[in-house]
Amino acid sequence: MAVIHPSAIVHSEAQLADGVQIGPWCTVGPGVSLAENVTLVSHVVVQQDTAIGARTIVHPFAVIGGDPQHNGYKGEPVRLEIGSDNSIREHSTFNRGTPQGSGVTRVGSNNLFMTGAHVGHDAVVGSNVVMANNATLGGHAQIGDKVFLGGLCAVHQNGRVGQGAIVGGLAAVTRDVIPYGSAWGNHARLHGLNLIGLKRKGYGKDAVRRLLAAFRDLFEADGVFADRLDGVEATYADLPEIMEIVAFIRDGGKRPLCLPGE
């Protein structure tokens, strides 16, 4: 059974699972689905057409499932889908998708969105992601699993940040960041691999040494980049992390690639 504070406004079409708690002065609109043990602490707006996964906690003054900030949006049905076990802190904003995009903004599980984080329309956010205070995702941005985005950084619309990467605070990310990369500066430049993140995830010295060697062969050696990419793919075929980087680069995207020294 859901527990709803008397001051909260909950639309009759909203679906509330067992254990949902809706605190003072919250608003829950039509087409909203809150899974088991979701908590809206207080003063939270879940506007409409949004699914929030189990045990997610949304803190005061967050606006979830708001209209996409897109001049072409004319009220068409679009959605926001959020996974389980997320912590969404104060003043965060998550927009629904657009008909011009996928129509759905998707957020994974076990993420921490610190105060003021923004997830733009049609963005895709993986799981175990941390977005620090006021980090911002433009529309259609794609963020892989286990990414850390520093405070006040901004990922350009259609930008990609690969799995396990770290982006420093205040960085303007106008180019795609490779998986396990470390990018910072304004505009953001690639400064190597996310060594701290790799070590925290249990990578030993020998594994890190080979990853660094592959990084140098790809980004610091002489010759044409396409040839270096082929060489790294052949030489380090046994390293899944390097193959993920190669696949990320070959997959392309709508933004150029973030490189060292640029």
PDB file of C-alpha atoms in Angstrom:
ATOM      1  CA  MET A   1       0.000   0.000   0.000  1.00  0.00           C
ATOM      2  CA  ALA A   2       1.257   3.480  -0.890  1.00  0.00           C
ATOM      3  CA  VAL A   3       1.562   6.187   1.755  1.00  0.00           C
ATOM      4  CA  ILE A   4       0.560   9.627   0.462  1.00  0.00           C
ATOM      5  CA  HIS A   5       0.847  12.832   2.479  1.00  0.00           C
ATOM      6  CA  PRO A   6      -2.436  14.787   2.604  1.00  0.00           C
ATOM      7  CA  SER A   7      -0.853  17.796   0.896  1.00  0.00           C
ATOM      8  CA  ALA A   8       0.334  15.781  -2.124  1.00  0.00           C
ATOM      9  CA  ILE A   9      -1.589  15.798  -5.413  1.00  0.00           C
ATOM     10  CA  VAL A  10      -1.689  12.437  -7.197  1.00  0.00           C
ATOM     11  CA  HIS A  11      -3.470  12.006 -10.518  1.00  0.00           C
ATOM     12  CA  SER A  12      -6.127   9.293 -10.597  1.00  0.00           C
ATOM     13  CA  GLU A  13      -4.343   7.576 -13.513  1.00  0.00           C
ATOM     14  CA  ALA A  14      -1.002   7.294 -11.715  1.00  0.00           C
ATOM     15  CA  GLN A  15       0.057   3.748 -10.800  1.00  0.00           C
ATOM     16  CA  LEU A  16       1.575   3.330  -7.342  1.00  0.00           C
ATOM     17  CA  ALA A  17       3.101   0.028  -6.219  1.00  0.00           C
ATOM     18  CA  ASP A  18       3.305  -1.256  -2.649  1.00  0.00           C
ATOM     19  CA  GLY A  19       5.628   0.676  -0.381  1.00  0.00           C
ATOM     20  CA  VAL A  20       5.593   3.906  -2.384  1.00  0.00           C
ATOM     21  CA  GLN A  21       5.939   6.985  -0.173  1.00  0.00           C
ATOM     22  CA  ILE A  22       4.858  10.391  -1.465  1.00  0.00           C
ATOM     23  CA  GLY A  23       5.814  13.220   0.855  1.00  0.00           C
ATOM     24  CA  PRO A  24       4.443  16.715   1.460  1.00  0.00           C
ATOM     25  CA  TRP A  25       3.595  18.968  -1.477  1.00  0.00           C
ATOM     26  CA  CYS A  26       4.537  16.478  -4.184  1.00  0.00           C
ATOM     27  CA  THR A  27       2.706  16.360  -7.516  1.00  0.00           C
ATOM     28  CA  VAL A  28       2.325  13.132  -9.507  1.00  0.00           C
ATOM     29  CA  GLY A  29       0.740  13.478 -12.932  1.00  0.00           C
ATOM     30  CA  PRO A  30      -1.022  11.249 -15.459  1.00  0.00           C
ATOM     31  CA  GLY A  31       0.777   8.273 -16.986  1.00  0.00           C
ATOM     32  CA  VAL A  32       3.215   8.045 -14.062  1.00  0.00           C
ATOM     33  CA  SER A  33       4.224   4.642 -12.702  1.00  0.00           C
ATOM     34  CA  LEU A  34       6.106   4.368  -9.394  1.00  0.00           C
ATOM     35  CA  ALA A  35       7.493   0.896  -8.621  1.00  0.00           C
ATOM     36  CA  GLU A  36       7.893  -0.730  -5.217  1.00  0.00           C
ATOM     37  CA  ASN A  37       9.316   1.430  -2.419  1.00  0.00           C
ATOM     38  CA  VAL A  38       9.906   4.536  -4.528  1.00  0.00           C
ATOM     39  CA  THR A  39      10.180   7.589  -2.263  1.00  0.00           C
ATOM     40  CA  LEU A  40       9.344  11.155  -3.227  1.00  0.00           C
ATOM     41  CA  VAL A  41      10.694  13.023  -0.219  1.00  0.00           C
ATOM     42  CA  SER A  42       8.825  16.333  -0.553  1.00  0.00           C
ATOM     43  CA  HIS A  43       8.083  19.085  -3.106  1.00  0.00           C
ATOM     44  CA  VAL A  44       8.836  16.697  -5.983  1.00  0.00           C
ATOM     45  CA  VAL A  45       7.091  17.033  -9.351  1.00  0.00           C
ATOM     46  CA  VAL A  46       6.741  13.931 -11.516  1.00  0.00           C
ATOM     47  CA  GLN A  47       4.987  15.626 -14.387  1.00  0.00           C
ATOM     48  CA  GLN A  48       3.651  12.851 -16.608  1.00  0.00           C
ATOM     49  CA  ASP A  49       4.309   9.704 -18.672  1.00  0.00           C
ATOM     50  CA  THR A  50       7.212   8.603 -16.508  1.00  0.00           C
ATOM     51  CA  ALA A  51       8.190   5.234 -15.013  1.00  0.00           C
ATOM     52  CA  ILE A  52      10.441   5.202 -11.937  1.00  0.00           C
ATOM     53  CA  GLY A  53      11.998   1.910 -10.845  1.00  0.00           C
ATOM     54  CA  ALA A  54      11.968   0.275  -7.438  1.00  0.00           C
ATOM     55  CA  ARG A  55      13.628   1.875  -4.407  1.00  0.00           C
ATOM     56  CA  THR A  56      14.561   5.068  -6.241  1.00  0.00           C
ATOM     57  CA  ILE A  57      14.593   8.114  -3.954  1.00  0.00           C
ATOM     58  CA  VAL A  58      13.788  11.570  -5.343  1.00  0.00           C
ATOM     59  CA  HIS A  59      14.684  14.549  -3.173  1.00  0.00           C
ATOM     60  CA  PRO A  60      12.980  17.945  -2.819  1.00  0.00           C
ATOM     61  CA  PHE A  61      12.388  20.289  -5.745  1.00  0.00           C
ATOM     62  CA  ALA A  62      13.368  17.793  -8.422  1.00  0.00           C
ATOM     63  CA  VAL A  63      11.259  17.922 -11.593  1.00  0.00           C
ATOM     64  CA  ILE A  64      11.060  14.515 -13.245  1.00  0.00           C
ATOM     65  CA  GLY A  65       9.402  13.821 -16.584  1.00  0.00           C
ATOM     66  CA  GLY A  66       9.089  17.445 -17.628  1.00  0.00           C
ATOM     67  CA  ASP A  67       8.379  18.453 -21.226  1.00  0.00           C
ATOM     68  CA  PRO A  68      11.419  18.258 -23.527  1.00  0.00           C
ATOM     69  CA  GLN A  69      13.167  21.589 -23.931  1.00  0.00           C
ATOM     70  CA  HIS A  70      12.824  21.547 -27.702  1.00  0.00           C
ATOM     71  CA  ASN A  71      11.173  24.157 -29.917  1.00  0.00           C
ATOM     72  CA  GLY A  72       9.677  21.421 -32.089  1.00  0.00           C
ATOM     73  CA  TYR A  73       7.759  19.762 -29.261  1.00  0.00           C
ATOM     74  CA  LYS A  74       4.006  20.254 -29.660  1.00  0.00           C
ATOM     75  CA  GLY A  75       2.632  18.109 -26.861  1.00  0.00           C
ATOM     76  CA  GLU A  76       2.999  14.685 -28.497  1.00  0.00           C
ATOM     77  CA  PRO A  77       3.078  11.595 -26.226  1.00  0.00           C
ATOM     78  CA  VAL A  78       6.674  10.944 -25.147  1.00  0.00           C
ATOM     79  CA  ARG A  79       8.187   9.191 -22.122  1.00  0.00           C
ATOM     80  CA  LEU A  80      10.876   9.005 -19.470  1.00  0.00           C
ATOM     81  CA  GLU A  81      11.967   5.627 -18.080  1.00  0.00           C
ATOM     82  CA  ILE A  82      14.143   5.413 -14.962  1.00  0.00           C
ATOM     83  CA  GLY A  83      15.520   2.175 -13.505  1.00  0.00           C
ATOM     84  CA  SER A  84      15.797   1.033  -9.903  1.00  0.00           C
ATOM     85  CA  ASP A  85      17.879   2.103  -6.886  1.00  0.00           C
ATOM     86  CA  ASN A  86      18.665   5.595  -8.118  1.00  0.00           C
ATOM     87  CA  SER A  87      19.290   8.581  -5.866  1.00  0.00           C
ATOM     88  CA  ILE A  88      18.068  11.818  -7.455  1.00  0.00           C
ATOM     89  CA  ARG A  89      19.050  14.810  -5.376  1.00  0.00           C
ATOM     90  CA  GLU A  90      17.581  18.271  -4.995  1.00  0.00           C
ATOM     91  CA  HIS A  91      16.673  20.446  -8.005  1.00  0.00           C
ATOM     92  CA  SER A  92      17.567  17.785 -10.577  1.00  0.00           C
ATOM     93  CA  THR A  93      15.604  17.844 -13.843  1.00  0.00           C
ATOM     94  CA  PHE A  94      14.908  14.923 -16.174  1.00  0.00           C
ATOM     95  CA  ASN A  95      13.067  15.614 -19.455  1.00  0.00           C
ATOM     96  CA  ARG A  96      10.969  13.216 -21.523  1.00  0.00           C
ATOM     97  CA  GLY A  97      11.928  12.341 -25.120  1.00  0.00           C
ATOM     98  CA  THR A  98      10.867  13.963 -28.377  1.00  0.00           C
ATOM     99  CA  PRO A  99       9.074  12.693 -31.480  1.00  0.00           C
ATOM    100  CA  GLN A 100      12.086  13.883 -33.476  1.00  0.00           C
ATOM    101  CA  GLY A 101      14.294  11.534 -31.403  1.00  0.00           C
ATOM    102  CA  SER A 102      13.584   8.145 -29.901  1.00  0.00           C
ATOM    103  CA  GLY A 103      10.534   9.427 -28.045  1.00  0.00           C
ATOM    104  CA  VAL A 104      11.973   8.101 -24.766  1.00  0.00           C
ATOM    105  CA  THR A 105      14.626   9.331 -22.347  1.00  0.00           C
ATOM    106  CA  ARG A 106      16.191   6.277 -20.638  1.00  0.00           C
ATOM    107  CA  VAL A 107      18.059   6.121 -17.329  1.00  0.00           C
ATOM    108  CA  GLY A 108      19.521   2.927 -15.860  1.00  0.00           C
ATOM    109  CA  SER A 109      19.903   1.767 -12.264  1.00  0.00           C
ATOM    110  CA  ASN A 110      22.126   2.422  -9.232  1.00  0.00           C
ATOM    111  CA  ASN A 111      22.940   5.961 -10.316  1.00  0.00           C
ATOM    112  CA  LEU A 112      23.640   9.042  -8.207  1.00  0.00           C
ATOM    113  CA  PHE A 113      22.452  12.362  -9.586  1.00  0.00           C
ATOM    114  CA  MET A 114      23.720  15.113  -7.320  1.00  0.00           C
ATOM    115  CA  THR A 115      22.048  18.480  -6.798  1.00  0.00           C
ATOM    116  CA  GLY A 116      21.018  20.244  -9.994  1.00  0.00           C
ATOM    117  CA  ALA A 117      21.883  17.437 -12.426  1.00  0.00           C
ATOM    118  CA  HIS A 118      20.065  17.685 -15.760  1.00  0.00           C
ATOM    119  CA  VAL A 119      19.207  14.844 -18.162  1.00  0.00           C
ATOM    120  CA  GLY A 120      18.031  16.229 -21.501  1.00  0.00           C
ATOM    121  CA  HIS A 121      15.464  14.821 -23.886  1.00  0.00           C
ATOM    122  CA  ASP A 122      16.174  11.490 -25.608  1.00  0.00           C
ATOM    123  CA  ALA A 123      19.346  10.991 -23.551  1.00  0.00           C
ATOM    124  CA  VAL A 124      20.457   7.476 -22.605  1.00  0.00           C
ATOM    125  CA  VAL A 125      22.204   7.054 -19.247  1.00  0.00           C
ATOM    126  CA  GLY A 126      23.609   3.692 -18.212  1.00  0.00           C
ATOM    127  CA  SER A 127      23.910   2.228 -14.717  1.00  0.00           C
ATOM    128  CA  ASN A 128      26.276   2.977 -11.828  1.00  0.00           C
ATOM    129  CA  VAL A 129      26.769   6.498 -13.149  1.00  0.00           C
ATOM    130  CA  VAL A 130      27.579   9.518 -10.990  1.00  0.00           C
ATOM    131  CA  MET A 131      26.600  12.986 -12.179  1.00  0.00           C
ATOM    132  CA  ALA A 132      28.021  15.521  -9.739  1.00  0.00           C
ATOM    133  CA  ASN A 133      26.403  18.842  -8.878  1.00  0.00           C
ATOM    134  CA  ASN A 134      24.917  20.668 -11.879  1.00  0.00           C
ATOM    135  CA  ALA A 135      26.351  18.277 -14.461  1.00  0.00           C
ATOM    136  CA  THR A 136      24.286  18.609 -17.644  1.00  0.00           C
ATOM    137  CA  LEU A 137      23.419  16.315 -20.549  1.00  0.00           C
ATOM    138  CA  GLY A 138      22.229  17.818 -23.816  1.00  0.00           C
ATOM    139  CA  GLY A 139      19.545  16.144 -25.869  1.00  0.00           C
ATOM    140  CA  HIS A 140      20.356  12.693 -27.308  1.00  0.00           C
ATOM    141  CA  ALA A 141      23.536  12.367 -25.183  1.00  0.00           C
ATOM    142  CA  GLN A 142      24.669   8.791 -24.490  1.00  0.00           C
ATOM    143  CA  ILE A 143      26.416   7.969 -21.218  1.00  0.00           C
ATOM    144  CA  GLY A 144      27.819   4.480 -20.639  1.00  0.00           C
ATOM    145  CA  ASP A 145      27.871   2.453 -17.429  1.00  0.00           C
ATOM    146  CA  LYS A 146      30.168   3.460 -14.535  1.00  0.00           C
ATOM    147  CA  VAL A 147      30.823   6.956 -15.875  1.00  0.00           C
ATOM    148  CA  PHE A 148      31.692   9.843 -13.531  1.00  0.00           C
ATOM    149  CA  LEU A 149      30.732  13.330 -14.675  1.00  0.00           C
ATOM    150  CA  GLY A 150      32.266  16.126 -12.614  1.00  0.00           C
ATOM    151  CA  GLY A 151      30.411  19.111 -11.252  1.00  0.00           C
ATOM    152  CA  LEU A 152      29.233  21.739 -13.742  1.00  0.00           C
ATOM    153  CA  CYS A 153      30.431  19.752 -16.749  1.00  0.00           C
ATOM    154  CA  ALA A 154      28.222  19.684 -19.825  1.00  0.00           C
ATOM    155  CA  VAL A 155      27.958  17.015 -22.510  1.00  0.00           C
ATOM    156  CA  HIS A 156      26.991  18.459 -25.909  1.00  0.00           C
ATOM    157  CA  GLN A 157      23.798  17.234 -27.552  1.00  0.00           C
ATOM    158  CA  ASN A 158      24.393  13.946 -29.389  1.00  0.00           C
ATOM    159  CA  GLY A 159      27.637  13.529 -27.437  1.00  0.00           C
ATOM    160  CA  ARG A 160      28.847  10.153 -26.183  1.00  0.00           C
ATOM    161  CA  VAL A 161      30.842   9.247 -23.080  1.00  0.00           C
ATOM    162  CA  GLY A 162      31.948   5.619 -23.056  1.00  0.00           C
ATOM    163  CA  GLN A 163      31.774   3.137 -20.197  1.00  0.00           C
ATOM    164  CA  GLY A 164      34.098   3.726 -17.260  1.00  0.00           C
ATOM    165  CA  ALA A 165      35.189   7.197 -18.351  1.00  0.00           C
ATOM    166  CA  ILE A 166      35.670  10.204 -16.075  1.00  0.00           C
ATOM    167  CA  VAL A 167      35.006  13.813 -17.058  1.00  0.00           C
ATOM    168  CA  GLY A 168      36.415  16.591 -14.919  1.00  0.00           C
ATOM    169  CA  GLY A 169      34.438  19.427 -13.408  1.00  0.00           C
ATOM    170  CA  LEU A 170      33.582  22.467 -15.557  1.00  0.00           C
ATOM    171  CA  ALA A 171      34.477  20.571 -18.742  1.00  0.00           C
ATOM    172  CA  ALA A 172      32.635  21.430 -21.942  1.00  0.00           C
ATOM    173  CA  VAL A 173      32.413  18.037 -23.649  1.00  0.00           C
ATOM    174  CA  THR A 174      31.980  18.772 -27.337  1.00  0.00           C
ATOM    175  CA  ARG A 175      33.712  15.580 -28.547  1.00  0.00           C
ATOM    176  CA  ASP A 176      33.051  11.909 -27.796  1.00  0.00           C
ATOM    177  CA  VAL A 177      35.041  10.510 -24.856  1.00  0.00           C
ATOM    178  CA  ILE A 178      36.330   6.953 -25.297  1.00  0.00           C
ATOM    179  CA  PRO A 179      35.482   4.191 -22.792  1.00  0.00           C
ATOM    180  CA  TYR A 180      37.777   4.326 -19.725  1.00  0.00           C
ATOM    181  CA  GLY A 181      39.078   7.727 -20.848  1.00  0.00           C
ATOM    182  CA  SER A 182      39.913  10.687 -18.621  1.00  0.00           C
ATOM    183  CA  ALA A 183      38.862  14.023 -20.099  1.00  0.00           C
ATOM    184  CA  TRP A 184      38.937  17.481 -18.578  1.00  0.00           C
ATOM    185  CA  GLY A 185      39.472  21.131 -19.478  1.00  0.00           C
ATOM    186  CA  ASN A 186      37.424  23.672 -21.372  1.00  0.00           C
ATOM    187  CA  HIS A 187      36.907  22.494 -23.991  1.00  0.00           C
ATOM    188  CA  ALA A 188      37.510  18.971 -22.748  1.00  0.00           C
ATOM    189  CA  ARG A 189      40.652  17.153 -23.937  1.00  0.00           C
ATOM    190  CA  LEU A 190      41.584  13.523 -23.485  1.00  0.00           C
ATOM    191  CA  HIS A 191      44.363  13.268 -20.897  1.00  0.00           C
ATOM    192  CA  GLY A 192      44.755   9.498 -20.707  1.00  0.00           C
ATOM    193  CA  LEU A 193      42.846   6.658 -19.087  1.00  0.00           C
ATOM    194  CA  ASN A 194      40.749   6.759 -15.930  1.00  0.00           C
ATOM    195  CA  LEU A 195      43.471   5.056 -13.875  1.00  0.00           C
ATOM    196  CA  ILE A 196      41.857   5.645 -10.499  1.00  0.00           C
ATOM    197  CA  GLY A 197      38.589   4.162 -11.717  1.00  0.00           C
ATOM    198  CA  LEU A 198      40.370   1.137 -13.194  1.00  0.00           C
ATOM    199  CA  LYS A 199      42.270   0.481  -9.960  1.00  0.00           C
ATOM    200  CA  ARG A 200      39.099   0.824  -7.902  1.00  0.00           C
ATOM    201  CA  LYS A 201      37.483  -1.792 -10.112  1.00  0.00           C
ATOM    202  CA  GLY A 202      40.258  -4.271  -9.356  1.00  0.00           C
ATOM    203  CA  TYR A 203      42.574  -3.937 -12.343  1.00  0.00           C
ATOM    204  CA  GLY A 204      46.093  -5.025 -11.379  1.00  0.00           C
ATOM    205  CA  LYS A 205      49.370  -3.343 -12.351  1.00  0.00           C
ATOM    206  CA  ASP A 206      50.032  -5.631 -15.313  1.00  0.00           C
ATOM    207  CA  ALA A 207      46.552  -5.090 -16.754  1.00  0.00           C
ATOM    208  CA  VAL A 208      46.805  -1.318 -16.334  1.00  0.00           C
ATOM    209  CA  ARG A 209      50.275  -1.342 -17.917  1.00  0.00           C
ATOM    210  CA  ARG A 210      48.946  -3.083 -21.045  1.00  0.00           C
ATOM    211  CA  LEU A 211      45.970  -0.729 -21.254  1.00  0.00           C
ATOM    212  CA  LEU A 212      48.333   2.248 -21.088  1.00  0.00           C
ATOM    213  CA  ALA A 213      50.537   0.721 -23.779  1.00  0.00           C
ATOM    214  CA  ALA A 214      47.532   0.315 -26.046  1.00  0.00           C
ATOM    215  CA  PHE A 215      46.464   3.904 -25.345  1.00  0.00           C
ATOM    216  CA  ARG A 216      49.914   5.187 -26.322  1.00  0.00           C
ATOM    217  CA  ASP A 217      49.966   3.077 -29.484  1.00  0.00           C
ATOM    218  CA  LEU A 218      46.580   4.444 -30.465  1.00  0.00           C
ATOM    219  CA  PHE A 219      46.880   8.107 -29.572  1.00  0.00           C
ATOM    220  CA  GLU A 220      50.596   8.948 -29.311  1.00  0.00           C
ATOM    221  CA  ALA A 221      52.396   6.884 -31.965  1.00  0.00           C
ATOM    222  CA  ASP A 222      53.357   8.148 -35.416  1.00  0.00           C
ATOM    223  CA  GLY A 223      51.373   7.459 -38.553  1.00  0.00           C
ATOM    224  CA  VAL A 224      47.803   7.720 -39.748  1.00  0.00           C
ATOM    225  CA  PHE A 225      45.163   7.295 -37.041  1.00  0.00           C
ATOM    226  CA  ALA A 226      43.164   4.739 -39.050  1.00  0.00           C
ATOM    227  CA  ASP A 227      46.284   2.582 -39.429  1.00  0.00           C
ATOM    228  CA  ARG A 228      47.051   2.857 -35.721  1.00  0.00           C
ATOM    229  CA  LEU A 229      43.491   1.829 -34.921  1.00  0.00           C
ATOM    230  CA  ASP A 230      43.877  -1.286 -37.084  1.00  0.00           C
ATOM    231  CA  GLY A 231      47.173  -2.088 -35.406  1.00  0.00           C
ATOM    232  CA  VAL A 232      45.794  -1.742 -31.888  1.00  0.00           C
ATOM    233  CA  GLU A 233      42.816  -3.907 -32.792  1.00  0.00           C
ATOM    234  CA  ALA A 234      45.146  -6.671 -33.961  1.00  0.00           C
ATOM    235  CA  THR A 235      47.771  -6.372 -31.213  1.00  0.00           C
ATOM    236  CA  TYR A 236      45.448  -6.123 -28.219  1.00  0.00           C
ATOM    237  CA  ALA A 237      42.623  -8.406 -29.349  1.00  0.00           C
ATOM    238  CA  ASP A 238      42.780 -10.197 -25.984  1.00  0.00           C
ATOM    239  CA  LEU A 239      41.927  -7.049 -24.026  1.00  0.00           C
ATOM    240  CA  PRO A 240      38.138  -6.530 -23.943  1.00  0.00           C
ATOM    241  CA  GLU A 241      38.510  -2.965 -22.703  1.00  0.00           C
ATOM    242  CA  ILE A 242      40.645  -2.013 -25.705  1.00  0.00           C
ATOM    243  CA  MET A 243      38.254  -3.786 -28.052  1.00  0.00           C
ATOM    244  CA  GLU A 244      35.456  -1.736 -26.489  1.00  0.00           C
ATOM    245  CA  ILE A 245      37.395   1.455 -27.229  1.00  0.00           C
ATOM    246  CA  VAL A 246      37.996   0.317 -30.812  1.00  0.00           C
ATOM    247  CA  ALA A 247      34.313  -0.510 -31.259  1.00  0.00           C
ATOM    248  CA  PHE A 248      33.311   2.855 -29.765  1.00  0.00           C
ATOM    249  CA  ILE A 249      35.524   4.671 -32.277  1.00  0.00           C
ATOM    250  CA  ARG A 250      34.412   2.584 -35.241  1.00  0.00           C
ATOM    251  CA  ASP A 251      30.764   3.015 -34.280  1.00  0.00           C
ATOM    252  CA  GLY A 252      31.180   6.730 -34.844  1.00  0.00           C
ATOM    253  CA  GLY A 253      28.619   9.255 -33.731  1.00  0.00           C
ATOM    254  CA  LYS A 254      27.394  12.731 -34.485  1.00  0.00           C
ATOM    255  CA  ARG A 255      30.231  14.401 -32.578  1.00  0.00           C
ATOM    256  CA  PRO A 256      33.973  14.243 -33.359  1.00  0.00           C
ATOM    257  CA  LEU A 257      36.275  12.197 -31.146  1.00  0.00           C
ATOM    258  CA  CYS A 258      37.876  13.760 -28.054  1.00  0.00           C
ATOM    259  CA  LEU A 259      41.656  13.446 -28.579  1.00  0.00           C
ATOM    260  CA  PRO A 260      44.787  14.400 -26.627  1.00  0.00           C
ATOM    261  CA  GLY A 261      46.112  17.868 -27.308  1.00  0.00           C
ATOM    262  CA  GLU A 262      42.947  19.198 -28.965  1.00  0.00           C
TER     263      GLU A 262
END
